[in-house]
PDB file of C-alpha atoms and ligand atoms in Angstrom:
ATOM      1  CA  MET A   1      15.064   2.679 -35.440  1.00  0.00           C
ATOM      2  CA  PRO A   2      11.463   1.467 -34.864  1.00  0.00           C
ATOM      3  CA  THR A   3       8.505   3.821 -34.416  1.00  0.00           C
ATOM      4  CA  VAL A   4       6.482   4.246 -31.221  1.00  0.00           C
ATOM      5  CA  LYS A   5       3.659   2.279 -32.865  1.00  0.00           C
ATOM      6  CA  GLU A   6       5.960  -0.627 -33.774  1.00  0.00           C
ATOM      7  CA  VAL A   7       7.609  -0.765 -30.340  1.00  0.00           C
ATOM      8  CA  LEU A   8       4.205  -0.776 -28.635  1.00  0.00           C
ATOM      9  CA  ALA A   9       2.795  -3.438 -30.941  1.00  0.00           C
ATOM     10  CA  TYR A  10       5.736  -5.764 -30.286  1.00  0.00           C
ATOM     11  CA  GLY A  11       5.697  -5.136 -26.521  1.00  0.00           C
ATOM     12  CA  THR A  12       1.956  -5.855 -26.397  1.00  0.00           C
ATOM     13  CA  GLN A  13       2.419  -9.018 -28.451  1.00  0.00           C
ATOM     14  CA  ILE A  14       5.076 -10.393 -26.079  1.00  0.00           C
ATOM     15  CA  LEU A  15       2.910  -9.685 -23.012  1.00  0.00           C
ATOM     16  CA  ASN A  16      -0.152 -11.217 -24.701  1.00  0.00           C
ATOM     17  CA  GLN A  17       1.807 -14.347 -25.642  1.00  0.00           C
ATOM     18  CA  ASN A  18       2.760 -14.687 -21.969  1.00  0.00           C
ATOM     19  CA  LYS A  19      -0.844 -14.218 -20.804  1.00  0.00           C
ATOM     20  CA  ILE A  20      -0.252 -10.963 -18.929  1.00  0.00           C
ATOM     21  CA  GLY A  21      -3.746  -9.637 -18.078  1.00  0.00           C
ATOM     22  CA  ASP A  22      -3.885  -6.136 -19.513  1.00  0.00           C
ATOM     23  CA  ALA A  23      -1.069  -6.435 -22.033  1.00  0.00           C
ATOM     24  CA  THR A  24      -1.978  -3.345 -24.079  1.00  0.00           C
ATOM     25  CA  ARG A  25      -2.195  -1.118 -21.041  1.00  0.00           C
ATOM     26  CA  ASP A  26       1.023  -2.400 -19.453  1.00  0.00           C
ATOM     27  CA  ALA A  27       3.000  -2.168 -22.707  1.00  0.00           C
ATOM     28  CA  ARG A  28       1.802   1.416 -23.086  1.00  0.00           C
ATOM     29  CA  LEU A  29       2.498   2.415 -19.454  1.00  0.00           C
ATOM     30  CA  LEU A  30       6.063   1.070 -19.628  1.00  0.00           C
ATOM     31  CA  LEU A  31       6.804   3.105 -22.757  1.00  0.00           C
ATOM     32  CA  MET A  32       5.148   6.217 -21.279  1.00  0.00           C
ATOM     33  CA  HIS A  33       7.371   5.768 -18.221  1.00  0.00           C
ATOM     34  CA  LEU A  34      10.541   5.492 -20.315  1.00  0.00           C
ATOM     35  CA  LEU A  35       9.646   8.446 -22.526  1.00  0.00           C
ATOM     36  CA  SER A  36       8.363  10.452 -19.513  1.00  0.00           C
ATOM     37  CA  CYS A  37       5.185  11.331 -21.379  1.00  0.00           C
ATOM     38  CA  ASP A  38       1.428  10.990 -20.970  1.00  0.00           C
ATOM     39  CA  ARG A  39      -0.905   8.849 -23.053  1.00  0.00           C
ATOM     40  CA  ALA A  40      -1.981  11.658 -25.387  1.00  0.00           C
ATOM     41  CA  THR A  41       1.650  12.520 -26.231  1.00  0.00           C
ATOM     42  CA  LEU A  42       2.362   8.875 -26.967  1.00  0.00           C
ATOM     43  CA  ILE A  43      -0.597   8.679 -29.368  1.00  0.00           C
ATOM     44  CA  ILE A  44       0.279  11.939 -31.133  1.00  0.00           C
ATOM     45  CA  ASN A  45       3.849  10.680 -31.618  1.00  0.00           C
ATOM     46  CA  ASN A  46       2.854   7.236 -32.883  1.00  0.00           C
ATOM     47  CA  ASP A  47       5.006   7.530 -36.014  1.00  0.00           C
ATOM     48  CA  LYS A  48       8.087   9.066 -34.319  1.00  0.00           C
ATOM     49  CA  LEU A  49      11.253   6.986 -34.098  1.00  0.00           C
ATOM     50  CA  VAL A  50      12.359   5.611 -30.714  1.00  0.00           C
ATOM     51  CA  GLU A  51      16.084   5.729 -29.877  1.00  0.00           C
ATOM     52  CA  GLU A  52      17.841   2.341 -29.806  1.00  0.00           C
ATOM     53  CA  GLU A  53      18.877   2.785 -26.164  1.00  0.00           C
ATOM     54  CA  ILE A  54      15.272   3.348 -25.092  1.00  0.00           C
ATOM     55  CA  VAL A  55      14.094   0.401 -27.192  1.00  0.00           C
ATOM     56  CA  ALA A  56      16.667  -1.846 -25.463  1.00  0.00           C
ATOM     57  CA  THR A  57      15.570  -0.730 -21.966  1.00  0.00           C
ATOM     58  CA  TYR A  58      11.922  -1.055 -22.972  1.00  0.00           C
ATOM     59  CA  PHE A  59      12.330  -4.699 -23.941  1.00  0.00           C
ATOM     60  CA  LYS A  60      14.211  -5.397 -20.692  1.00  0.00           C
ATOM     61  CA  TYR A  61      11.152  -3.999 -18.895  1.00  0.00           C
ATOM     62  CA  ILE A  62       8.811  -6.050 -21.089  1.00  0.00           C
ATOM     63  CA  ASP A  63      10.860  -9.120 -20.202  1.00  0.00           C
ATOM     64  CA  ARG A  64      10.437  -8.416 -16.483  1.00  0.00           C
ATOM     65  CA  ARG A  65       6.692  -7.824 -16.859  1.00  0.00           C
ATOM     66  CA  LYS A  66       6.424 -10.961 -18.996  1.00  0.00           C
ATOM     67  CA  ASN A  67       7.762 -12.862 -15.963  1.00  0.00           C
ATOM     68  CA  HIS A  68       4.925 -11.365 -13.865  1.00  0.00           C
ATOM     69  CA  GLU A  69       6.950  -8.709 -12.040  1.00  0.00           C
ATOM     70  CA  PRO A  70       4.385  -6.041 -11.067  1.00  0.00           C
ATOM     71  CA  LEU A  71       4.449  -2.955 -13.254  1.00  0.00           C
ATOM     72  CA  GLN A  72       4.889  -0.759 -10.163  1.00  0.00           C
ATOM     73  CA  TYR A  73       8.189  -2.439  -9.200  1.00  0.00           C
ATOM     74  CA  ILE A  74       9.488  -1.749 -12.708  1.00  0.00           C
ATOM     75  CA  THR A  75       8.389   1.901 -12.854  1.00  0.00           C
ATOM     76  CA  HIS A  76       8.918   2.399  -9.077  1.00  0.00           C
ATOM     77  CA  TYR A  77       5.671   4.337  -8.935  1.00  0.00           C
ATOM     78  CA  GLN A  78       2.186   4.001  -7.493  1.00  0.00           C
ATOM     79  CA  GLU A  79      -0.368   6.702  -6.872  1.00  0.00           C
ATOM     80  CA  PHE A  80      -2.332   6.562  -3.609  1.00  0.00           C
ATOM     81  CA  MET A  81      -4.901   9.113  -2.404  1.00  0.00           C
ATOM     82  CA  GLY A  82      -3.848  11.266  -5.343  1.00  0.00           C
ATOM     83  CA  LEU A  83      -0.224  11.368  -4.121  1.00  0.00           C
ATOM     84  CA  PRO A  84       2.937   9.879  -5.699  1.00  0.00           C
ATOM     85  CA  PHE A  85       4.716   6.972  -3.961  1.00  0.00           C
ATOM     86  CA  TYR A  86       8.057   5.328  -4.748  1.00  0.00           C
ATOM     87  CA  VAL A  87       7.885   1.529  -4.428  1.00  0.00           C
ATOM     88  CA  ASP A  88      10.248  -1.402  -4.817  1.00  0.00           C
ATOM     89  CA  GLN A  89      10.289  -5.053  -3.754  1.00  0.00           C
ATOM     90  CA  ASN A  90      10.876  -4.125  -0.109  1.00  0.00           C
ATOM     91  CA  VAL A  91       7.330  -2.831   0.305  1.00  0.00           C
ATOM     92  CA  LEU A  92       3.784  -3.836  -0.447  1.00  0.00           C
ATOM     93  CA  ILE A  93       2.400  -1.912  -3.425  1.00  0.00           C
ATOM     94  CA  PRO A  94      -0.235   0.498  -2.046  1.00  0.00           C
ATOM     95  CA  ARG A  95      -3.727  -0.830  -2.845  1.00  0.00           C
ATOM     96  CA  GLN A  96      -6.746   1.252  -3.756  1.00  0.00           C
ATOM     97  CA  ASP A  97      -8.762  -0.702  -1.140  1.00  0.00           C
ATOM     98  CA  THR A  98      -6.554   0.812   1.570  1.00  0.00           C
ATOM     99  CA  GLU A  99      -7.756   4.313   0.642  1.00  0.00           C
ATOM    100  CA  LEU A 100     -10.994   3.535   2.529  1.00  0.00           C
ATOM    101  CA  LEU A 101      -9.040   3.236   5.799  1.00  0.00           C
ATOM    102  CA  VAL A 102      -7.396   6.604   5.173  1.00  0.00           C
ATOM    103  CA  GLU A 103     -10.711   8.221   4.165  1.00  0.00           C
ATOM    104  CA  LYS A 104     -12.438   6.999   7.341  1.00  0.00           C
ATOM    105  CA  LEU A 105      -9.670   8.434   9.534  1.00  0.00           C
ATOM    106  CA  ILE A 106      -9.625  11.744   7.654  1.00  0.00           C
ATOM    107  CA  ALA A 107     -13.398  12.041   8.219  1.00  0.00           C
ATOM    108  CA  LEU A 108     -13.094  11.868  12.036  1.00  0.00           C
ATOM    109  CA  PRO A 109     -13.474  15.157  13.914  1.00  0.00           C
ATOM    110  CA  TRP A 110      -9.828  15.975  14.673  1.00  0.00           C
ATOM    111  CA  ASN A 111      -9.936  19.331  16.368  1.00  0.00           C
ATOM    112  CA  HIS A 112      -6.546  19.771  18.014  1.00  0.00           C
ATOM    113  CA  HIS A 113      -3.005  18.588  17.207  1.00  0.00           C
ATOM    114  CA  PRO A 114      -3.549  14.829  16.893  1.00  0.00           C
ATOM    115  CA  ILE A 115      -0.759  12.264  17.156  1.00  0.00           C
ATOM    116  CA  GLY A 116      -1.130   8.921  15.369  1.00  0.00           C
ATOM    117  CA  LEU A 117       0.824   5.682  15.421  1.00  0.00           C
ATOM    118  CA  GLU A 118       1.041   3.348  12.439  1.00  0.00           C
ATOM    119  CA  ILE A 119       2.204  -0.230  12.934  1.00  0.00           C
ATOM    120  CA  GLY A 120       3.633  -1.690   9.700  1.00  0.00           C
ATOM    121  CA  VAL A 121       4.126   1.505   7.702  1.00  0.00           C
ATOM    122  CA  GLY A 122       5.519  -0.194   4.552  1.00  0.00           C
ATOM    123  CA  SER A 123       5.716   2.366   1.728  1.00  0.00           C
ATOM    124  CA  GLY A 124       4.248   5.010   4.035  1.00  0.00           C
ATOM    125  CA  CYS A 125       1.114   5.383   1.915  1.00  0.00           C
ATOM    126  CA  ILE A 126      -1.274   5.501   4.903  1.00  0.00           C
ATOM    127  CA  SER A 127       0.724   7.815   7.186  1.00  0.00           C
ATOM    128  CA  VAL A 128       1.919  10.144   4.439  1.00  0.00           C
ATOM    129  CA  SER A 129      -1.628  10.524   3.065  1.00  0.00           C
ATOM    130  CA  LEU A 130      -3.012  11.180   6.537  1.00  0.00           C
ATOM    131  CA  LEU A 131      -0.368  13.858   7.064  1.00  0.00           C
ATOM    132  CA  HIS A 132      -1.205  15.402   3.704  1.00  0.00           C
ATOM    133  CA  TYR A 133      -4.932  15.595   4.391  1.00  0.00           C
ATOM    134  CA  ILE A 134      -5.072  16.244   8.174  1.00  0.00           C
ATOM    135  CA  SER A 135      -3.443  19.510   9.107  1.00  0.00           C
ATOM    136  CA  ASN A 136      -1.526  19.629  12.405  1.00  0.00           C
ATOM    137  CA  LEU A 137      -1.304  15.812  12.512  1.00  0.00           C
ATOM    138  CA  THR A 138       1.951  14.167  13.666  1.00  0.00           C
ATOM    139  CA  MET A 139       2.656  10.497  12.900  1.00  0.00           C
ATOM    140  CA  VAL A 140       4.911   7.944  14.579  1.00  0.00           C
ATOM    141  CA  CYS A 141       5.518   5.085  12.132  1.00  0.00           C
ATOM    142  CA  SER A 142       7.041   1.697  12.749  1.00  0.00           C
ATOM    143  CA  ASP A 143       7.962  -1.354  10.747  1.00  0.00           C
ATOM    144  CA  ILE A 144       9.948  -4.497  11.399  1.00  0.00           C
ATOM    145  CA  SER A 145      11.694  -3.931   8.059  1.00  0.00           C
ATOM    146  CA  GLN A 146      14.391  -1.233   8.006  1.00  0.00           C
ATOM    147  CA  ALA A 147      14.261  -1.270   4.190  1.00  0.00           C
ATOM    148  CA  ALA A 148      10.546  -0.434   4.347  1.00  0.00           C
ATOM    149  CA  LEU A 149      11.205   2.398   6.816  1.00  0.00           C
ATOM    150  CA  ASP A 150      13.803   3.853   4.426  1.00  0.00           C
ATOM    151  CA  ILE A 151      11.241   3.826   1.607  1.00  0.00           C
ATOM    152  CA  ALA A 152       8.566   5.369   3.832  1.00  0.00           C
ATOM    153  CA  ALA A 153      11.045   8.151   4.683  1.00  0.00           C
ATOM    154  CA  LYS A 154      11.718   8.682   0.980  1.00  0.00           C
ATOM    155  CA  ASN A 155       7.963   8.988   0.359  1.00  0.00           C
ATOM    156  CA  ALA A 156       7.565  11.359   3.298  1.00  0.00           C
ATOM    157  CA  SER A 157      10.235  13.508   1.670  1.00  0.00           C
ATOM    158  CA  ILE A 158       8.644  13.290  -1.821  1.00  0.00           C
ATOM    159  CA  ASN A 159       5.349  14.428  -0.278  1.00  0.00           C
ATOM    160  CA  ALA A 160       6.888  17.150   1.892  1.00  0.00           C
ATOM    161  CA  CYS A 161       5.809  15.888   5.311  1.00  0.00           C
ATOM    162  CA  ILE A 162       9.183  15.047   6.903  1.00  0.00           C
ATOM    163  CA  PRO A 163       8.870  17.489   9.825  1.00  0.00           C
ATOM    164  CA  ARG A 164       5.674  15.808  11.066  1.00  0.00           C
ATOM    165  CA  ILE A 165       6.704  12.145  10.770  1.00  0.00           C
ATOM    166  CA  LYS A 166       8.955   9.986  12.971  1.00  0.00           C
ATOM    167  CA  PHE A 167      10.180   6.472  12.172  1.00  0.00           C
ATOM    168  CA  ILE A 168      10.881   3.686  14.653  1.00  0.00           C
ATOM    169  CA  HIS A 169      12.336   0.308  13.748  1.00  0.00           C
ATOM    170  CA  SER A 170      10.235  -2.046  15.831  1.00  0.00           C
ATOM    171  CA  ASP A 171       8.646  -5.464  16.081  1.00  0.00           C
ATOM    172  CA  LEU A 172       5.072  -4.356  16.812  1.00  0.00           C
ATOM    173  CA  PHE A 173       5.214  -2.203  19.990  1.00  0.00           C
ATOM    174  CA  ALA A 174       8.653  -3.358  21.224  1.00  0.00           C
ATOM    175  CA  ASN A 175      10.381   0.020  20.665  1.00  0.00           C
ATOM    176  CA  ILE A 176       7.332   2.312  20.778  1.00  0.00           C
ATOM    177  CA  PRO A 177       7.685   4.707  23.730  1.00  0.00           C
ATOM    178  CA  GLN A 178       4.882   5.072  26.239  1.00  0.00           C
ATOM    179  CA  GLN A 179       2.884   8.112  25.192  1.00  0.00           C
ATOM    180  CA  LYS A 180      -0.678   9.123  24.296  1.00  0.00           C
ATOM    181  CA  PHE A 181      -1.817   8.436  20.735  1.00  0.00           C
ATOM    182  CA  ASP A 182      -5.077   9.824  19.405  1.00  0.00           C
ATOM    183  CA  PHE A 183      -5.223   6.805  17.116  1.00  0.00           C
ATOM    184  CA  ILE A 184      -3.369   3.675  16.133  1.00  0.00           C
ATOM    185  CA  VAL A 185      -3.734   2.520  12.551  1.00  0.00           C
ATOM    186  CA  SER A 186      -2.538  -0.651  10.893  1.00  0.00           C
ATOM    187  CA  ASN A 187      -2.944  -2.591   7.682  1.00  0.00           C
ATOM    188  CA  PRO A 188      -1.156  -5.665   9.005  1.00  0.00           C
ATOM    189  CA  PRO A 189      -0.182  -8.827   7.127  1.00  0.00           C
ATOM    190  CA  TYR A 190      -3.538 -10.633   7.184  1.00  0.00           C
ATOM    191  CA  ILE A 191      -3.570 -13.319   4.509  1.00  0.00           C
ATOM    192  CA  PRO A 192      -3.911 -16.737   6.171  1.00  0.00           C
ATOM    193  CA  LYS A 193      -1.070 -19.130   5.367  1.00  0.00           C
ATOM    194  CA  CYS A 194      -3.527 -21.563   3.742  1.00  0.00           C
ATOM    195  CA  GLU A 195      -4.634 -18.893   1.224  1.00  0.00           C
ATOM    196  CA  MET A 196      -1.134 -17.900   0.122  1.00  0.00           C
ATOM    197  CA  ASN A 197      -1.094 -20.402  -2.747  1.00  0.00           C
ATOM    198  CA  GLN A 198      -4.193 -18.743  -4.251  1.00  0.00           C
ATOM    199  CA  LEU A 199      -2.345 -15.461  -4.825  1.00  0.00           C
ATOM    200  CA  GLN A 200      -1.403 -14.268  -8.312  1.00  0.00           C
ATOM    201  CA  PRO A 201       2.296 -14.736  -9.184  1.00  0.00           C
ATOM    202  CA  GLU A 202       2.622 -10.917  -9.219  1.00  0.00           C
ATOM    203  CA  VAL A 203       1.904 -10.926  -5.477  1.00  0.00           C
ATOM    204  CA  LEU A 204       3.261 -14.271  -4.293  1.00  0.00           C
ATOM    205  CA  ASP A 205       6.569 -14.175  -6.171  1.00  0.00           C
ATOM    206  CA  PHE A 206       7.395 -10.469  -5.838  1.00  0.00           C
ATOM    207  CA  GLU A 207       5.765  -8.743  -2.852  1.00  0.00           C
ATOM    208  CA  PRO A 208       7.469  -9.249   0.552  1.00  0.00           C
ATOM    209  CA  ALA A 209       5.987 -12.281   2.326  1.00  0.00           C
ATOM    210  CA  ALA A 210       6.314 -10.497   5.685  1.00  0.00           C
ATOM    211  CA  ALA A 211       3.913  -7.840   4.387  1.00  0.00           C
ATOM    212  CA  LEU A 212       1.333 -10.386   3.258  1.00  0.00           C
ATOM    213  CA  THR A 213       0.869 -13.108   5.853  1.00  0.00           C
ATOM    214  CA  ASP A 214       1.218 -13.864   9.548  1.00  0.00           C
ATOM    215  CA  SER A 215       1.991 -17.482   8.550  1.00  0.00           C
ATOM    216  CA  GLY A 216      -1.015 -18.509  10.621  1.00  0.00           C
ATOM    217  CA  ASP A 217      -4.770 -17.889  10.532  1.00  0.00           C
ATOM    218  CA  GLY A 218      -4.433 -14.265   9.340  1.00  0.00           C
ATOM    219  CA  LEU A 219      -5.627 -12.841  12.670  1.00  0.00           C
ATOM    220  CA  ALA A 220      -2.393 -12.894  14.701  1.00  0.00           C
ATOM    221  CA  PHE A 221      -1.594  -9.196  14.191  1.00  0.00           C
ATOM    222  CA  TYR A 222      -5.133  -8.101  15.119  1.00  0.00           C
ATOM    223  CA  ARG A 223      -4.916 -10.075  18.375  1.00  0.00           C
ATOM    224  CA  ALA A 224      -1.453  -8.752  19.201  1.00  0.00           C
ATOM    225  CA  ILE A 225      -2.143  -5.104  18.316  1.00  0.00           C
ATOM    226  CA  ALA A 226      -5.551  -5.060  20.069  1.00  0.00           C
ATOM    227  CA  THR A 227      -3.914  -6.416  23.246  1.00  0.00           C
ATOM    228  CA  GLU A 228      -0.727  -4.318  23.158  1.00  0.00           C
ATOM    229  CA  ALA A 229      -2.523  -1.067  22.241  1.00  0.00           C
ATOM    230  CA  LYS A 230      -4.376  -1.195  25.561  1.00  0.00           C
ATOM    231  CA  LYS A 231      -1.071  -0.515  27.349  1.00  0.00           C
ATOM    232  CA  TYR A 232      -1.125   2.935  25.723  1.00  0.00           C
ATOM    233  CA  GLU A 233      -3.553   5.779  26.216  1.00  0.00           C
ATOM    234  CA  ILE A 234      -5.312   5.851  22.856  1.00  0.00           C
ATOM    235  CA  GLY A 235      -8.528   7.147  21.318  1.00  0.00           C
ATOM    236  CA  ILE A 236      -9.171   5.126  18.165  1.00  0.00           C
ATOM    237  CA  LEU A 237      -7.892   1.815  16.825  1.00  0.00           C
ATOM    238  CA  ALA A 238      -8.330   1.442  13.050  1.00  0.00           C
ATOM    239  CA  PHE A 239      -7.500  -1.609  10.931  1.00  0.00           C
ATOM    240  CA  GLU A 240      -7.742  -2.700   7.353  1.00  0.00           C
ATOM    241  CA  ILE A 241      -9.115  -6.251   7.338  1.00  0.00           C
ATOM    242  CA  GLY A 242      -9.518  -9.082   4.840  1.00  0.00           C
ATOM    243  CA  TYR A 243     -12.913  -9.415   3.102  1.00  0.00           C
ATOM    244  CA  ASN A 244     -14.048 -12.266   5.419  1.00  0.00           C
ATOM    245  CA  GLN A 245     -12.376 -11.195   8.687  1.00  0.00           C
ATOM    246  CA  GLY A 246     -15.049  -8.728   9.925  1.00  0.00           C
ATOM    247  CA  PRO A 247     -16.764 -11.059  12.419  1.00  0.00           C
ATOM    248  CA  ASP A 248     -13.467 -12.462  13.791  1.00  0.00           C
ATOM    249  CA  VAL A 249     -11.801  -9.079  14.254  1.00  0.00           C
ATOM    250  CA  THR A 250     -15.004  -7.680  15.806  1.00  0.00           C
ATOM    251  CA  LYS A 251     -14.872 -10.527  18.338  1.00  0.00           C
ATOM    252  CA  ILE A 252     -11.189  -9.871  19.100  1.00  0.00           C
ATOM    253  CA  LEU A 253     -11.923  -6.193  19.746  1.00  0.00           C
ATOM    254  CA  GLU A 254     -14.987  -6.984  21.888  1.00  0.00           C
ATOM    255  CA  ILE A 255     -13.008  -9.452  24.031  1.00  0.00           C
ATOM    256  CA  GLU A 256     -10.321  -6.784  24.535  1.00  0.00           C
ATOM    257  CA  GLY A 257     -13.008  -4.324  25.693  1.00  0.00           C
ATOM    258  CA  TYR A 258     -13.027  -1.852  22.800  1.00  0.00           C
ATOM    259  CA  GLN A 259     -16.228   0.130  22.232  1.00  0.00           C
ATOM    260  CA  ASN A 260     -18.189   1.635  19.337  1.00  0.00           C
ATOM    261  CA  ILE A 261     -16.855  -1.033  16.968  1.00  0.00           C
ATOM    262  CA  GLN A 262     -17.749  -0.114  13.388  1.00  0.00           C
ATOM    263  CA  LEU A 263     -17.235  -2.103  10.207  1.00  0.00           C
ATOM    264  CA  PHE A 264     -17.045  -0.404   6.812  1.00  0.00           C
ATOM    265  CA  TYR A 265     -17.561  -1.872   3.352  1.00  0.00           C
ATOM    266  CA  ASP A 266     -15.383  -1.343   0.277  1.00  0.00           C
ATOM    267  CA  TYR A 267     -16.670  -0.730  -3.264  1.00  0.00           C
ATOM    268  CA  ASN A 268     -17.062  -4.494  -3.752  1.00  0.00           C
ATOM    269  CA  ASN A 269     -19.434  -4.518  -0.776  1.00  0.00           C
ATOM    270  CA  LYS A 270     -16.967  -6.495   1.367  1.00  0.00           C
ATOM    271  CA  HIS A 271     -15.804  -5.633   4.874  1.00  0.00           C
ATOM    272  CA  ARG A 272     -12.531  -3.714   4.524  1.00  0.00           C
ATOM    273  CA  VAL A 273     -12.098  -1.409   7.526  1.00  0.00           C
ATOM    274  CA  ILE A 274     -12.845  -1.723  11.225  1.00  0.00           C
ATOM    275  CA  ILE A 275     -12.646   1.136  13.681  1.00  0.00           C
ATOM    276  CA  ALA A 276     -13.049   0.880  17.440  1.00  0.00           C
ATOM    277  CA  GLN A 277     -12.742   3.293  20.310  1.00  0.00           C
ATOM    278  CA  GLN A 278     -10.798   3.018  23.523  1.00  0.00           C
ATOM    279  CA  GLY A 279     -10.943   6.588  24.763  1.00  0.00           C
ATOM    280  CA  GLU A 280     -11.735  10.173  23.787  1.00  0.00           C
ATOM    281  CA  ILE A 281     -10.425  11.683  20.541  1.00  0.00           C
TER     282      ILE A 281
HETATM  283  C1  SAM B 301       0.255  -5.236   4.578  1.00  0.00           C
HETATM  284  S1  SAM B 301       1.775  -4.361   4.749  1.00  0.00           S
HETATM  285  C2  SAM B 301       1.124  -2.711   4.871  1.00  0.00           C
HETATM  286  C3  SAM B 301       2.064  -1.661   4.369  1.00  0.00           C
HETATM  287  C4  SAM B 301       1.421  -0.273   4.249  1.00  0.00           C
HETATM  288  N1  SAM B 301       1.013   0.224   5.546  1.00  0.00           N
HETATM  289  C5  SAM B 301       0.238  -0.321   3.296  1.00  0.00           C
HETATM  290  O1  SAM B 301      -0.902  -0.237   3.776  1.00  0.00           O
HETATM  291  O2  SAM B 301       0.441  -0.464   2.083  1.00  0.00           O
HETATM  292  C6  SAM B 301       2.268  -4.781   6.379  1.00  0.00           C
HETATM  293  C7  SAM B 301       3.551  -4.160   6.887  1.00  0.00           C
HETATM  294  O3  SAM B 301       3.770  -4.656   8.228  1.00  0.00           O
HETATM  295  C8  SAM B 301       5.151  -4.887   8.400  1.00  0.00           C
HETATM  296  N2  SAM B 301       5.320  -5.868   9.488  1.00  0.00           N
HETATM  297  C9  SAM B 301       5.254  -7.227   9.418  1.00  0.00           C
HETATM  298  N3  SAM B 301       5.474  -7.772  10.626  1.00  0.00           N
HETATM  299  C10 SAM B 301       5.679  -6.738  11.482  1.00  0.00           C
HETATM  300  C11 SAM B 301       5.962  -6.676  12.878  1.00  0.00           C
HETATM  301  N4  SAM B 301       6.075  -7.770  13.648  1.00  0.00           N
HETATM  302  N5  SAM B 301       6.119  -5.449  13.439  1.00  0.00           N
HETATM  303  C12 SAM B 301       6.021  -4.314  12.676  1.00  0.00           C
HETATM  304  N6  SAM B 301       5.750  -4.329  11.348  1.00  0.00           N
HETATM  305  C13 SAM B 301       5.574  -5.530  10.763  1.00  0.00           C
HETATM  306  C14 SAM B 301       5.636  -5.384   7.049  1.00  0.00           C
HETATM  307  O4  SAM B 301       7.041  -5.212   6.923  1.00  0.00           O
HETATM  308  C15 SAM B 301       4.805  -4.503   6.098  1.00  0.00           C
HETATM  309  O5  SAM B 301       5.497  -3.326   5.764  1.00  0.00           O
END
């Protein structure tokens, strides 16, 4: 049986040979996942032997990563807003950039029992985090993908917020009942079709296309949601946007008559979040 050190060295070598960005880190994280241990435990046990069965699974994982499958789809895990999320190929992997959208909503002065609607819930990272950090909040969550809704429900259960979350299978607002929402939030598919070929293989070949692009100019969902949302009584409309979509989405919201339109920058100093107001919150 090989030692931890030997297994890691060989895993790292394979990933390096296949030009996987952070080969050392990924080789280590895959072994930590299989051994259910943290980094310190792995280092302390460098000279311990690894069971053959674990070695075999480890090299299957290395093989998948070598072919650019994202680490998170192999380990089925991504942290978001300090909370654990299950992920697989049916949902977009939660991005750190999206935390800004959640942080901006958490910071608003919610002083009663707010009700929010999320269009395109995916893994549930936005809604579940909002429920975790805003007490008395209730969320209605929709997605066109039933598989995504099932994963969002699993994550709601993992993070103990099932009683305050409702799921609706819907193409945009098609099945969303008429009711008042204090806010509508969405991180819609916003990559323009013409930019799809610039994506890393990890994204293009593995993440669901329906979560990435509108197959058009990248603005179709902003137009549709901004228009449809006006049929509901809402307070706030909040979107994640692409780094260069600030001016276009601002214009869409202005044309639709939204007020107090605010753009927020991410840590790379790019537009990432836009929030507008339709009514009182
Ligand atoms: C960019 S992902 C965002 C997922 C998650 N909210 C997040 O921030 O990680 C967009 C989501 O919108 C969903 N979606 C795409 N088209 C839709 C439509 N017409 N109606 C509702 N949801 C849609 C996709 O299935 C996907 O889960």
